[in-house]
Structures are given as C-alpha cells and as structure tokens.
Tab-separated table of C-alpha atoms in Angstrom:
chain	number	residue	atom	x	y	z
A	1	MET	CA	-78.260	-17.217	-74.067
A	2	SER	CA	-77.978	-13.627	-73.595
A	3	ARG	CA	-78.089	-12.238	-70.093
A	4	SER	CA	-80.644	-9.615	-69.122
A	5	PRO	CA	-79.587	-6.112	-68.374
A	6	LEU	CA	-80.855	-6.549	-64.841
A	7	LEU	CA	-78.795	-9.672	-64.463
A	8	LYS	CA	-75.602	-7.846	-65.909
A	9	THR	CA	-76.190	-5.170	-63.349
A	10	ALA	CA	-76.126	-7.867	-60.526
A	11	GLN	CA	-73.233	-9.670	-61.969
A	12	SER	CA	-71.228	-6.416	-62.392
A	13	LYS	CA	-71.214	-5.970	-58.812
A	14	GLN	CA	-69.752	-9.382	-58.118
A	15	THR	CA	-66.019	-9.281	-57.804
A	16	GLY	CA	-64.370	-12.289	-59.224
A	17	ARG	CA	-65.524	-14.793	-56.749
A	18	GLN	CA	-66.173	-18.498	-57.436
A	19	GLN	CA	-69.852	-19.562	-58.129
A	20	ALA	CA	-71.159	-20.926	-54.902
A	21	PRO	CA	-71.692	-24.581	-54.810
A	22	GLU	CA	-75.291	-25.614	-54.371
A	23	ASN	CA	-74.712	-27.393	-51.136
A	24	THR	CA	-73.809	-24.267	-49.179
A	25	PRO	CA	-74.922	-24.279	-45.690
A	26	THR	CA	-78.900	-24.244	-45.501
A	27	VAL	CA	-80.716	-21.228	-44.165
A	28	ALA	CA	-84.131	-22.622	-43.157
A	29	ASP	CA	-83.181	-22.453	-39.509
A	30	GLY	CA	-83.390	-18.671	-39.482
A	31	THR	CA	-79.901	-17.797	-40.145
A	32	LEU	CA	-80.544	-15.894	-43.350
A	33	PRO	CA	-78.207	-13.032	-43.485
A	34	ALA	CA	-79.952	-9.709	-42.629
A	35	ARG	CA	-78.940	-8.215	-45.973
A	36	VAL	CA	-80.707	-10.883	-47.653
A	37	SER	CA	-83.868	-10.865	-45.507
A	38	GLU	CA	-84.102	-7.026	-46.137
A	39	ALA	CA	-83.377	-7.373	-49.936
A	40	ALA	CA	-86.253	-9.870	-49.975
A	41	VAL	CA	-88.697	-7.916	-48.033
A	42	ALA	CA	-87.739	-4.880	-50.340
A	43	ALA	CA	-88.403	-7.137	-53.402
A	44	GLY	CA	-91.858	-8.399	-52.165
A	45	VAL	CA	-90.292	-11.983	-51.959
A	46	ASP	CA	-91.190	-14.623	-49.538
A	47	ILE	CA	-87.699	-16.025	-49.278
A	48	THR	CA	-88.476	-18.130	-46.299
A	49	ALA	CA	-91.013	-20.157	-48.178
A	50	ALA	CA	-88.997	-20.159	-51.271
A	51	LEU	CA	-86.068	-21.580	-49.435
A	52	ASP	CA	-88.062	-24.177	-47.770
A	53	ARG	CA	-89.164	-25.462	-51.193
A	54	LEU	CA	-85.493	-25.632	-52.270
A	55	GLY	CA	-84.525	-27.516	-48.958
A	56	GLY	CA	-83.074	-24.292	-47.473
A	57	ASN	CA	-80.349	-24.312	-50.275
A	58	GLN	CA	-79.407	-20.697	-50.505
A	59	GLY	CA	-76.856	-21.457	-53.419
A	60	LEU	CA	-79.534	-23.282	-55.486
A	61	TYR	CA	-82.079	-20.397	-54.830
A	62	GLN	CA	-79.250	-17.900	-56.060
A	63	ARG	CA	-78.917	-20.036	-59.296
A	64	VAL	CA	-82.669	-20.369	-60.100
A	65	LEU	CA	-83.217	-16.720	-59.366
A	66	ARG	CA	-80.652	-15.638	-61.670
A	67	MET	CA	-82.380	-17.943	-64.410
A	68	PHE	CA	-85.728	-16.500	-63.357
A	69	ILE	CA	-84.491	-12.958	-63.712
A	70	ASP	CA	-82.997	-13.896	-67.171
A	71	GLU	CA	-86.405	-15.527	-68.292
A	72	LEU	CA	-88.538	-12.425	-67.017
A	73	THR	CA	-86.962	-10.103	-69.755
A	74	ASN	CA	-88.401	-12.314	-72.476
A	75	ILE	CA	-92.103	-12.556	-71.193
A	76	PRO	CA	-93.261	-9.168	-72.501
A	77	ALA	CA	-92.127	-10.052	-75.962
A	78	GLN	CA	-93.766	-13.476	-75.746
A	79	LEU	CA	-97.135	-11.899	-74.298
A	80	ALA	CA	-97.007	-9.359	-77.156
A	81	ALA	CA	-96.589	-12.063	-79.807
A	82	CYS	CA	-99.302	-14.028	-78.713
A	83	VAL	CA	-101.615	-10.901	-78.557
A	84	THR	CA	-100.423	-9.864	-82.041
A	85	LYS	CA	-101.699	-13.372	-83.262
A	86	GLY	CA	-104.802	-13.233	-81.228
A	87	GLU	CA	-104.105	-16.370	-79.580
A	88	ALA	CA	-105.455	-16.255	-76.090
A	89	GLN	CA	-104.270	-19.678	-75.218
A	90	CYS	CA	-100.766	-18.921	-76.070
A	91	ALA	CA	-100.932	-15.758	-73.745
A	92	MET	CA	-102.637	-17.849	-70.967
A	93	ARG	CA	-99.787	-20.123	-71.202
A	94	VAL	CA	-97.095	-17.659	-70.865
A	95	LEU	CA	-98.951	-16.212	-67.912
A	96	HIS	CA	-99.741	-19.593	-66.229
A	97	THR	CA	-95.846	-20.403	-66.470
A	98	LEU	CA	-94.970	-16.951	-65.053
A	99	LYS	CA	-97.502	-17.613	-62.301
A	100	GLY	CA	-95.967	-20.747	-61.321
A	101	GLN	CA	-92.430	-19.838	-61.497
A	102	ALA	CA	-92.973	-16.489	-59.624
A	103	GLY	CA	-94.910	-18.451	-56.912
A	104	THR	CA	-92.025	-20.926	-56.734
A	105	MET	CA	-89.404	-18.147	-56.264
A	106	GLY	CA	-91.654	-16.428	-53.646
A	107	ALA	CA	-92.338	-13.478	-55.826
A	108	MET	CA	-96.002	-13.439	-54.699
A	109	ALA	CA	-97.088	-10.057	-56.210
A	110	LEU	CA	-95.850	-11.029	-59.583
A	111	SER	CA	-97.469	-14.327	-59.337
A	112	ALA	CA	-100.774	-12.776	-58.461
A	113	GLU	CA	-100.523	-10.423	-61.312
A	114	ALA	CA	-99.984	-13.168	-63.805
A	115	ALA	CA	-102.823	-15.326	-62.035
A	116	ASP	CA	-105.051	-12.281	-62.505
A	117	GLY	CA	-104.103	-11.972	-66.210
A	118	GLU	CA	-104.687	-15.512	-66.641
A	119	LYS	CA	-108.097	-15.336	-65.261
A	120	ARG	CA	-109.069	-12.356	-67.369
A	121	LEU	CA	-107.727	-14.207	-70.647
A	122	ALA	CA	-110.056	-17.258	-69.902
A	123	GLY	CA	-112.899	-15.329	-71.305
A	124	GLY	CA	-111.309	-14.700	-74.640
A	125	LEU	CA	-109.043	-11.987	-76.033
A	126	ALA	CA	-110.558	-8.657	-76.730
A	127	SER	CA	-107.748	-6.543	-78.582
A	128	ASP	CA	-108.158	-3.507	-75.977
A	129	ASP	CA	-108.007	-5.765	-73.004
A	130	ALA	CA	-105.133	-7.858	-74.580
A	131	GLU	CA	-102.863	-4.785	-74.940
A	132	ARG	CA	-103.848	-3.484	-71.582
A	133	LEU	CA	-102.787	-6.784	-70.215
A	134	VAL	CA	-99.448	-6.796	-71.881
A	135	ARG	CA	-98.925	-3.339	-70.634
A	136	GLN	CA	-99.578	-4.216	-67.203
A	137	THR	CA	-97.706	-7.368	-67.012
A	138	SER	CA	-94.833	-5.709	-68.712
A	139	ALA	CA	-95.048	-3.049	-66.114
A	140	ALA	CA	-95.221	-5.375	-63.154
A	141	ILE	CA	-92.263	-7.264	-64.495
A	142	ALA	CA	-90.273	-3.986	-64.777
A	143	ALA	CA	-91.356	-3.042	-61.282
A	144	ALA	CA	-90.266	-6.520	-59.824
A	145	GLY	CA	-86.988	-6.376	-61.706
A	146	PRO	CA	-84.852	-4.026	-59.622
A	147	GLY	CA	-85.820	-5.652	-56.408
A	148	LEU	CA	-85.175	-9.192	-57.709
A	149	ALA	CA	-81.739	-8.076	-59.064
A	150	ALA	CA	-80.870	-6.261	-55.628
A	151	LEU	CA	-81.741	-9.714	-53.794
A	152	LEU	CA	-79.518	-11.708	-56.380
A	153	GLN	CA	-76.599	-9.156	-55.395
A	154	ALA	CA	-77.374	-9.529	-51.680
A	155	LEU	CA	-77.240	-13.382	-51.976
A	156	GLN	CA	-73.946	-13.186	-53.993
A	157	VAL	CA	-72.357	-11.057	-51.374
A	158	ALA	CA	-73.820	-13.177	-48.493
A	159	GLU	CA	-72.063	-16.299	-49.879
A	160	ALA	CA	-68.615	-14.727	-50.403
A	161	PRO	CA	-67.058	-16.236	-47.325
A	162	MET	CA	-68.228	-19.574	-48.304
A	163	ALA	CA	-66.531	-19.770	-51.592
A	164	ALA	CA	-64.819	-22.852	-52.515
A	165	PRO	CA	-61.232	-22.712	-51.545
A	166	THR	CA	-58.516	-23.390	-53.953
A	167	THR	CA	-57.237	-26.876	-53.362
A	168	SER	CA	-54.623	-29.366	-54.839
A	169	LEU	CA	-56.150	-31.230	-57.835
A	170	ASP	CA	-56.565	-34.936	-57.443
A	171	THR	CA	-57.330	-35.708	-60.991
A	172	ASP	CA	-58.498	-39.325	-60.244
A	173	ALA	CA	-60.955	-37.913	-57.699
A	174	VAL	CA	-62.019	-35.181	-60.353
A	175	LEU	CA	-62.504	-38.090	-63.188
A	176	THR	CA	-64.411	-40.367	-60.581
A	177	LEU	CA	-66.827	-37.355	-59.958
A	178	LEU	CA	-67.080	-36.585	-63.722
A	179	ARG	CA	-67.887	-40.116	-64.610
A	180	THR	CA	-70.475	-40.398	-61.836
A	181	ILE	CA	-71.984	-37.199	-63.328
A	182	THR	CA	-71.870	-38.763	-66.729
A	183	ARG	CA	-73.969	-41.711	-65.624
A	184	HIS	CA	-76.466	-39.729	-63.895
A	185	LEU	CA	-76.916	-37.232	-66.924
A	186	GLN	CA	-77.334	-40.281	-69.228
A	187	ASN	CA	-80.174	-41.673	-67.006
A	188	ALA	CA	-81.939	-38.255	-66.530
A	189	ASP	CA	-81.194	-38.604	-62.774
A	190	MET	CA	-81.199	-35.384	-60.792
A	191	ALA	CA	-78.380	-36.809	-58.642
A	192	ALA	CA	-76.228	-35.137	-61.258
A	193	THR	CA	-76.956	-31.780	-59.539
A	194	ASP	CA	-75.745	-33.097	-56.259
A	195	THR	CA	-72.523	-34.645	-57.694
A	196	MET	CA	-71.912	-31.535	-59.464
A	197	ALA	CA	-72.319	-29.661	-56.341
A	198	ASP	CA	-69.689	-31.908	-54.733
A	199	LEU	CA	-67.272	-31.572	-57.403
A	200	GLN	CA	-67.597	-27.511	-56.988
A	201	ARG	CA	-67.169	-27.934	-53.325
A	202	GLN	CA	-64.010	-30.089	-53.530
A	203	PHE	CA	-62.403	-28.774	-56.721
A	204	GLY	CA	-64.290	-25.552	-57.593
A	205	GLY	CA	-61.352	-23.510	-56.306
A	206	ALA	CA	-59.058	-24.953	-58.570
A	207	LEU	CA	-61.609	-25.580	-61.571
A	208	GLY	CA	-64.080	-23.068	-61.164
A	209	GLU	CA	-63.939	-21.722	-64.656
A	210	GLN	CA	-63.663	-24.984	-66.279
A	211	LEU	CA	-66.539	-26.273	-64.416
A	212	GLN	CA	-68.924	-23.295	-64.873
A	213	PRO	CA	-70.631	-24.090	-68.420
A	214	MET	CA	-71.267	-27.657	-67.244
A	215	ASP	CA	-72.582	-26.354	-63.965
A	216	GLU	CA	-74.799	-23.780	-65.703
A	217	ALA	CA	-75.940	-26.585	-68.157
A	218	ILE	CA	-77.060	-28.883	-65.348
A	219	GLY	CA	-78.624	-26.110	-63.405
A	220	ALA	CA	-80.698	-25.277	-66.422
A	221	LEU	CA	-81.332	-29.005	-66.859
A	222	ASP	CA	-79.954	-29.038	-70.193
A	223	PHE	CA	-78.455	-32.473	-69.789
A	224	ASP	CA	-77.660	-33.150	-73.335
A	225	ARG	CA	-75.337	-30.089	-73.272
A	226	ALA	CA	-74.090	-30.996	-69.938
A	227	LEU	CA	-73.179	-34.480	-70.962
A	228	ARG	CA	-71.091	-33.247	-74.002
A	229	LEU	CA	-69.474	-30.757	-71.911
A	230	CYS	CA	-68.765	-33.484	-69.202
A	231	ASN	CA	-67.365	-35.906	-71.659
A	232	ALA	CA	-64.991	-33.227	-72.937
A	233	LEU	CA	-63.572	-32.707	-69.512
A	234	ILE	CA	-63.213	-36.194	-68.872
A	235	ASP	CA	-61.212	-36.350	-72.226
A	236	ASP	CA	-59.032	-33.429	-71.171
A	237	PHE	CA	-58.332	-34.936	-67.773
A	238	THR	CA	-57.599	-38.158	-69.034
A	239	GLU	CA	-55.088	-36.847	-71.595
A	240	SER	CA	-53.387	-34.775	-68.889
A	241	GLN	CA	-52.757	-37.913	-66.817
A	242	PRO	CA	-49.490	-39.405	-66.964
A	243	ALA	CA	-49.210	-42.482	-69.180
B	16	MET	CA	-102.085	-79.171	-44.138
B	17	ASN	CA	-100.807	-75.572	-45.335
B	18	ILE	CA	-103.352	-73.054	-44.514
B	19	PRO	CA	-103.009	-69.840	-46.617
B	20	LYS	CA	-102.337	-66.782	-44.746
B	21	PRO	CA	-104.900	-64.020	-45.145
B	22	VAL	CA	-104.244	-61.674	-48.156
B	23	GLU	CA	-104.205	-58.723	-45.731
B	24	ALA	CA	-101.234	-60.347	-43.582
B	25	ASP	CA	-99.249	-60.438	-46.905
B	26	LEU	CA	-100.073	-57.009	-47.763
B	27	ILE	CA	-99.099	-55.614	-44.504
B	28	ALA	CA	-95.986	-57.396	-44.338
B	29	GLY	CA	-94.990	-56.961	-47.946
B	30	VAL	CA	-95.222	-53.145	-48.116
B	31	PRO	CA	-92.129	-52.508	-45.973
B	32	ALA	CA	-90.151	-55.012	-48.066
B	33	LEU	CA	-91.189	-53.276	-51.404
B	34	THR	CA	-90.199	-49.896	-49.948
B	35	GLN	CA	-86.755	-50.801	-48.702
B	36	ARG	CA	-85.189	-49.834	-52.140
B	37	ARG	CA	-85.478	-46.102	-52.756
B	38	PRO	CA	-88.583	-45.213	-54.648
B	39	ARG	CA	-87.922	-43.711	-57.954
B	40	LEU	CA	-89.701	-40.609	-59.008
B	41	LEU	CA	-89.928	-39.057	-62.291
B	42	VAL	CA	-90.588	-35.174	-62.196
B	43	VAL	CA	-91.760	-33.594	-65.473
B	44	ASP	CA	-91.655	-29.909	-65.801
B	45	ASP	CA	-90.455	-27.631	-68.417
B	46	GLN	CA	-89.475	-25.107	-65.745
B	47	PRO	CA	-86.095	-25.921	-63.961
B	48	VAL	CA	-86.836	-24.077	-60.822
B	49	ASN	CA	-89.889	-26.235	-60.262
B	50	VAL	CA	-87.948	-29.474	-61.208
B	51	HIS	CA	-85.212	-28.377	-58.692
B	52	ALA	CA	-87.895	-27.679	-56.014
B	53	LEU	CA	-89.276	-31.036	-56.231
B	54	HIS	CA	-85.819	-32.763	-56.385
B	55	GLN	CA	-84.927	-31.019	-53.170
B	56	THR	CA	-88.229	-32.126	-51.507
B	57	PHE	CA	-87.747	-35.747	-52.434
B	58	SER	CA	-83.852	-36.300	-52.834
B	59	ALA	CA	-83.199	-37.429	-49.259
B	60	ASP	CA	-85.002	-40.676	-49.667
B	61	HIS	CA	-86.061	-41.040	-53.232
B	62	ASP	CA	-84.329	-41.202	-56.683
B	63	VAL	CA	-85.331	-38.331	-58.623
B	64	LEU	CA	-85.381	-38.487	-62.510
B	65	MET	CA	-86.537	-35.584	-64.458
B	66	ALA	CA	-87.997	-34.683	-67.944
B	67	THR	CA	-88.574	-31.386	-69.359
B	68	SER	CA	-91.037	-32.434	-72.061
B	69	GLY	CA	-93.942	-34.753	-72.506
B	70	GLU	CA	-92.087	-36.798	-75.223
B	71	GLN	CA	-89.095	-37.338	-73.029
B	72	ALA	CA	-91.344	-38.128	-70.002
B	73	LEU	CA	-93.137	-41.074	-72.109
B	74	ALA	CA	-89.719	-42.350	-73.139
B	75	LEU	CA	-88.355	-42.349	-69.643
B	76	CYS	CA	-91.552	-44.170	-68.208
B	77	ALA	CA	-91.384	-46.830	-70.680
B	78	SER	CA	-87.552	-47.499	-70.234
B	79	GLU	CA	-87.135	-46.731	-66.384
B	80	GLN	CA	-90.537	-47.647	-64.959
B	81	PRO	CA	-90.509	-44.973	-62.223
B	82	ASP	CA	-92.630	-45.627	-59.260
B	83	LEU	CA	-94.526	-42.687	-59.669
B	84	VAL	CA	-94.747	-39.437	-61.765
B	85	LEU	CA	-95.037	-35.834	-60.673
B	86	LEU	CA	-96.483	-34.247	-63.932
B	87	ASP	CA	-96.936	-30.577	-64.809
B	88	VAL	CA	-99.792	-29.645	-66.994
B	89	VAL	CA	-98.983	-26.715	-69.152
B	90	MET	CA	-95.802	-27.421	-71.181
B	91	PRO	CA	-94.690	-26.615	-74.725
B	92	GLY	CA	-95.654	-29.415	-77.192
B	93	MET	CA	-97.305	-32.334	-75.473
B	94	ASP	CA	-99.089	-31.228	-72.337
B	95	GLY	CA	-99.355	-32.949	-69.181
B	96	HIS	CA	-102.912	-34.053	-69.907
B	97	GLU	CA	-101.908	-35.960	-73.017
B	98	VAL	CA	-98.768	-37.430	-71.359
B	99	CYS	CA	-101.150	-38.895	-68.706
B	100	ARG	CA	-103.469	-40.106	-71.332
B	101	ARG	CA	-100.810	-42.000	-73.130
B	102	LEU	CA	-99.294	-43.444	-70.005
B	103	LYS	CA	-102.791	-44.741	-68.976
B	104	ALA	CA	-103.443	-46.185	-72.469
B	105	ALA	CA	-100.213	-48.393	-72.612
B	106	ALA	CA	-100.069	-51.654	-70.888
B	107	ALA	CA	-96.470	-50.951	-69.828
B	108	THR	CA	-97.117	-47.756	-67.950
B	109	CYS	CA	-100.724	-47.755	-67.091
B	110	ASP	CA	-99.998	-48.837	-63.445
B	111	ILE	CA	-97.661	-46.037	-62.744
B	112	PRO	CA	-99.375	-43.488	-60.432
B	113	VAL	CA	-99.542	-39.798	-61.814
B	114	ILE	CA	-99.779	-36.950	-59.565
B	115	PHE	CA	-100.450	-33.504	-61.478
B	116	VAL	CA	-98.358	-30.637	-59.997
B	117	SER	CA	-99.823	-27.672	-61.464
B	118	ALA	CA	-100.354	-23.834	-60.908
B	119	TYR	CA	-103.874	-24.446	-62.056
B	120	ASN	CA	-105.885	-24.466	-58.791
B	121	ASP	CA	-109.450	-24.655	-59.844
B	122	GLU	CA	-111.879	-27.354	-59.682
B	123	ALA	CA	-112.222	-27.981	-63.348
B	124	ALA	CA	-108.502	-28.689	-63.668
B	125	GLU	CA	-108.284	-30.958	-60.842
B	126	THR	CA	-111.101	-32.933	-62.072
B	127	LEU	CA	-109.906	-33.262	-65.664
B	128	GLY	CA	-106.701	-34.508	-64.089
B	129	LEU	CA	-108.362	-37.070	-62.028
B	130	GLU	CA	-110.657	-38.259	-64.964
B	131	LEU	CA	-107.685	-38.837	-66.996
B	132	GLY	CA	-106.489	-41.306	-64.392
B	133	ALA	CA	-104.179	-39.258	-62.247
B	134	VAL	CA	-104.244	-40.200	-58.484
B	135	ASP	CA	-103.903	-36.824	-57.095
B	136	PHE	CA	-103.140	-33.095	-57.748
B	137	ILE	CA	-100.729	-30.891	-56.046
B	138	SER	CA	-100.840	-27.083	-56.453
B	139	LYS	CA	-97.860	-24.840	-57.230
B	140	PRO	CA	-96.135	-23.347	-55.497
B	141	ILE	CA	-95.810	-26.682	-53.679
B	142	ASN	CA	-95.667	-27.192	-49.808
B	143	PRO	CA	-92.901	-29.594	-49.410
B	144	LYS	CA	-94.545	-31.326	-46.442
B	145	ILE	CA	-97.741	-31.858	-48.152
B	146	ALA	CA	-96.034	-32.886	-51.352
B	147	ARG	CA	-94.079	-35.586	-49.433
B	148	ALA	CA	-97.111	-36.736	-47.395
B	149	ARG	CA	-99.024	-37.391	-50.810
B	150	VAL	CA	-96.293	-39.062	-52.486
B	151	LYS	CA	-95.706	-41.436	-49.522
B	152	THR	CA	-99.506	-42.248	-49.486
B	153	HIS	CA	-99.484	-42.986	-53.083
B	154	LEU	CA	-96.388	-44.997	-53.195
B	155	THR	CA	-97.713	-46.959	-50.431
B	156	LEU	CA	-101.070	-47.674	-52.321
B	157	LYS	CA	-99.053	-48.613	-55.314
B	158	ALA	CA	-97.024	-51.009	-53.349
B	159	GLN	CA	-100.105	-52.645	-51.788
B	160	SER	CA	-101.775	-52.869	-55.197
B	161	ASP	CA	-98.750	-54.525	-56.824
B	162	LEU	CA	-98.854	-57.050	-53.916
B	163	LEU	CA	-102.524	-57.851	-54.282
B	164	ARG	CA	-102.134	-58.189	-57.929
B	165	ASP	CA	-99.068	-60.591	-57.391
B	166	TYR	CA	-101.033	-62.558	-54.914
B	167	ARG	CA	-103.966	-63.014	-57.279
B	168	GLU	CA	-101.657	-63.545	-60.485
B	169	PRO	CA	-98.856	-65.666	-58.942
B	170	GLY	CA	-97.336	-66.265	-62.391
B	171	ARG	CA	-97.031	-62.520	-62.938
B	172	LEU	CA	-93.474	-61.173	-62.714
B	173	GLN	CA	-92.657	-60.021	-59.030
B	174	HIS	CA	-92.365	-56.358	-58.542
B	175	GLU	CA	-88.566	-55.341	-58.319
C-alpha cells in the first residue's frame, strides 16, 4: 500500500526509532504529554475520548491514526467515483465509514462533516449537489490532514524514550511467542495483537525490522498475510537454531 | 421424596457457573480501528475474535459459536443486516445474541436491526462503559435463557 504524502511527512521527521509496542504505558490517567495534547487540540481531535476507547493505549492510537491518515487520502477519489456513476448509496457508504472512523479517532469535526454529507445524500444525488459534496468533503479532509499529521508526529516524539531496548535474543522464547501468534491468527483471535505487543516489547530492540511487516499486517487485521509472515519467521528462527 | 427445586433457583445459581469461563465475543467490522477499539474495551475479561467481512463472520459463528456478536452494519459485500438475517435463519446460530454497532444513529436503523433479531444497538463512536454494560446484560440474559432451555429440555446438550 502506498503511503500518503501526509504520512510521509510525519514519518520523515521520525529518526530511526523502533516502532512503539502497543503496550506502551496508558495515558488515560491524565499523563498525556503536553505536546500531544496541544497537537490534538490544534487538530480538533478529542484525544481523551479516543484514547479511552482504546484502553488508553497510546501506541495503538498512534498505529490506527497512521492507518486513518493513509486511508483519508483515498476518500475523495472514492467519493468522486460514486458520484460519477450516479450512485448515492455508494457515496453514502463512503461517508458513513468516514463518519465512524473519524468519530472513533476523535476527529469530531471531520466526523460531523461526513455525517452532514450522508444526511444530504439520503434524499438522492442531484449532480450539482453531489459535486459540491465531493468538493466540501475533500476540502474538509485536506484541512484536517496537516493537524492529524502533526498529532502523529507528536505521538512519535512522545514515545521515543519508551522504544524497546536492544536485548539479547532468546530464540526459544521468540519461537514460543511466534507459535502463540500463529495459533491466535488461525483462530481470528484478537489476542494476536496482545502477543505481538509482547514480542515487540521483549525483542523489538533486536528484531524490530524483521517483525515490522507482521506487526503491520496484524495491526491492519490482515491475518492471512500476518500468518504467512509469522510462519516464515518461525522457519527462519527454526533453521537458525543449532541442530 | 425428591422435591424439584424451583426453576428460578437453578437459573440464579447457574448463571455464575456459566460465566466462569471467559465469554467469547465476535467483533465484525471492516474498519480495523473499530475492531481494535472493541478489543480494547473487552479484552480484559473476554476472548475477542474478529471478522472483517460478513462471509467471514458467518463462518466463524458456525465454527466457533461465540457467546455474542458485535456487528457493524455498513460493510463491503454482505452487510451487517444480511449477516444478522442469516444468523437468525440458521438453527446452529439463531440463539447467538447480536448487537449492532453502527454509526447510524437514527430510529429507523435501530428499529430495522431489532426487527432482524438483534438484541441491542450501540452507536459509534462507542462509549466503552456503555458497551461493556450492554454486553454484560445480554451475556447474562443468554446464559439464563440457555439454562432455562436446558431445564425444560434435559436431553439437550449442556452449554459448555
């Protein structure tokens, strides 16, 4: 999947740190770093409510925010395609999804904009209105983008001291965790995300780059891909063990 | 002479026993952020399975028999309403409680969901406390309903 320009901007400002494990300390107790709070306010994001929905898990919020920013860039094209085909239901689905996602992320203004568009579409899709709707939604996304990217960057900076340390590699322990993840993935069990976080916490320092594709696949809930990657890692570590 | 206990006594006594194992929830939503949010809300005391499509949800319900389904409405392909309809039409899955979790927050959407057999409706973005309370209520009702059915149909396989 190609990364959005907004995301690239945020990532380019990150300086070679490990990706934060999702079980970084929770922040629902009011200990949110000031720079994150300020960035959230500037972005119009109710980060307290959003973090509450994610169990206060700042690492997870960071991950889903990255995915959300990435997906936002596709929405104007999706909407335009629906409008070109004259399919109001299609456009409503796009806006409905945006409304829900933005709401969960705490981006309430964007969620409200999508809700408004969805309501307007409920009566049908007149061409003038539809084109205006695409323009307005695209403008709202463009307006929200820089603030969201800045929030992502603030989260990345804030987590830096918590990056996983480089630890000596206990191959048996790694294999045990990988096999547990395999079992969870096969069962469509969200515990895969927790075990992945454990793996990152314990061995992310030593294995960060090797784990990243699987970590991303699990975060995106692409469990089929994650399972293939996990099995490949198990093969690699098994082969590297002394006979 | 053995005097049968009143049904109510078994129901009250049986619910804690049934709920000693971790309840298994199936979260169905095509948007990862929403699945993650519900997982975080329930993972402390529930097993959380996930499906990102209607087809996957039906397969998991048949194979895993979750205790409750949290079901999105708007999904590509088979939508949540159709998933609910099919779950309720199949003998193996018709007793699994379904709660719709949707960004639709109008009366018509909620009514349609309930008419299709859902037991409740939660609006997105979710409020974790409300979601937990509603799920707890419906898991308890499901456990009581299972117990009552077992009591009336002793030959029926016991709930796990």
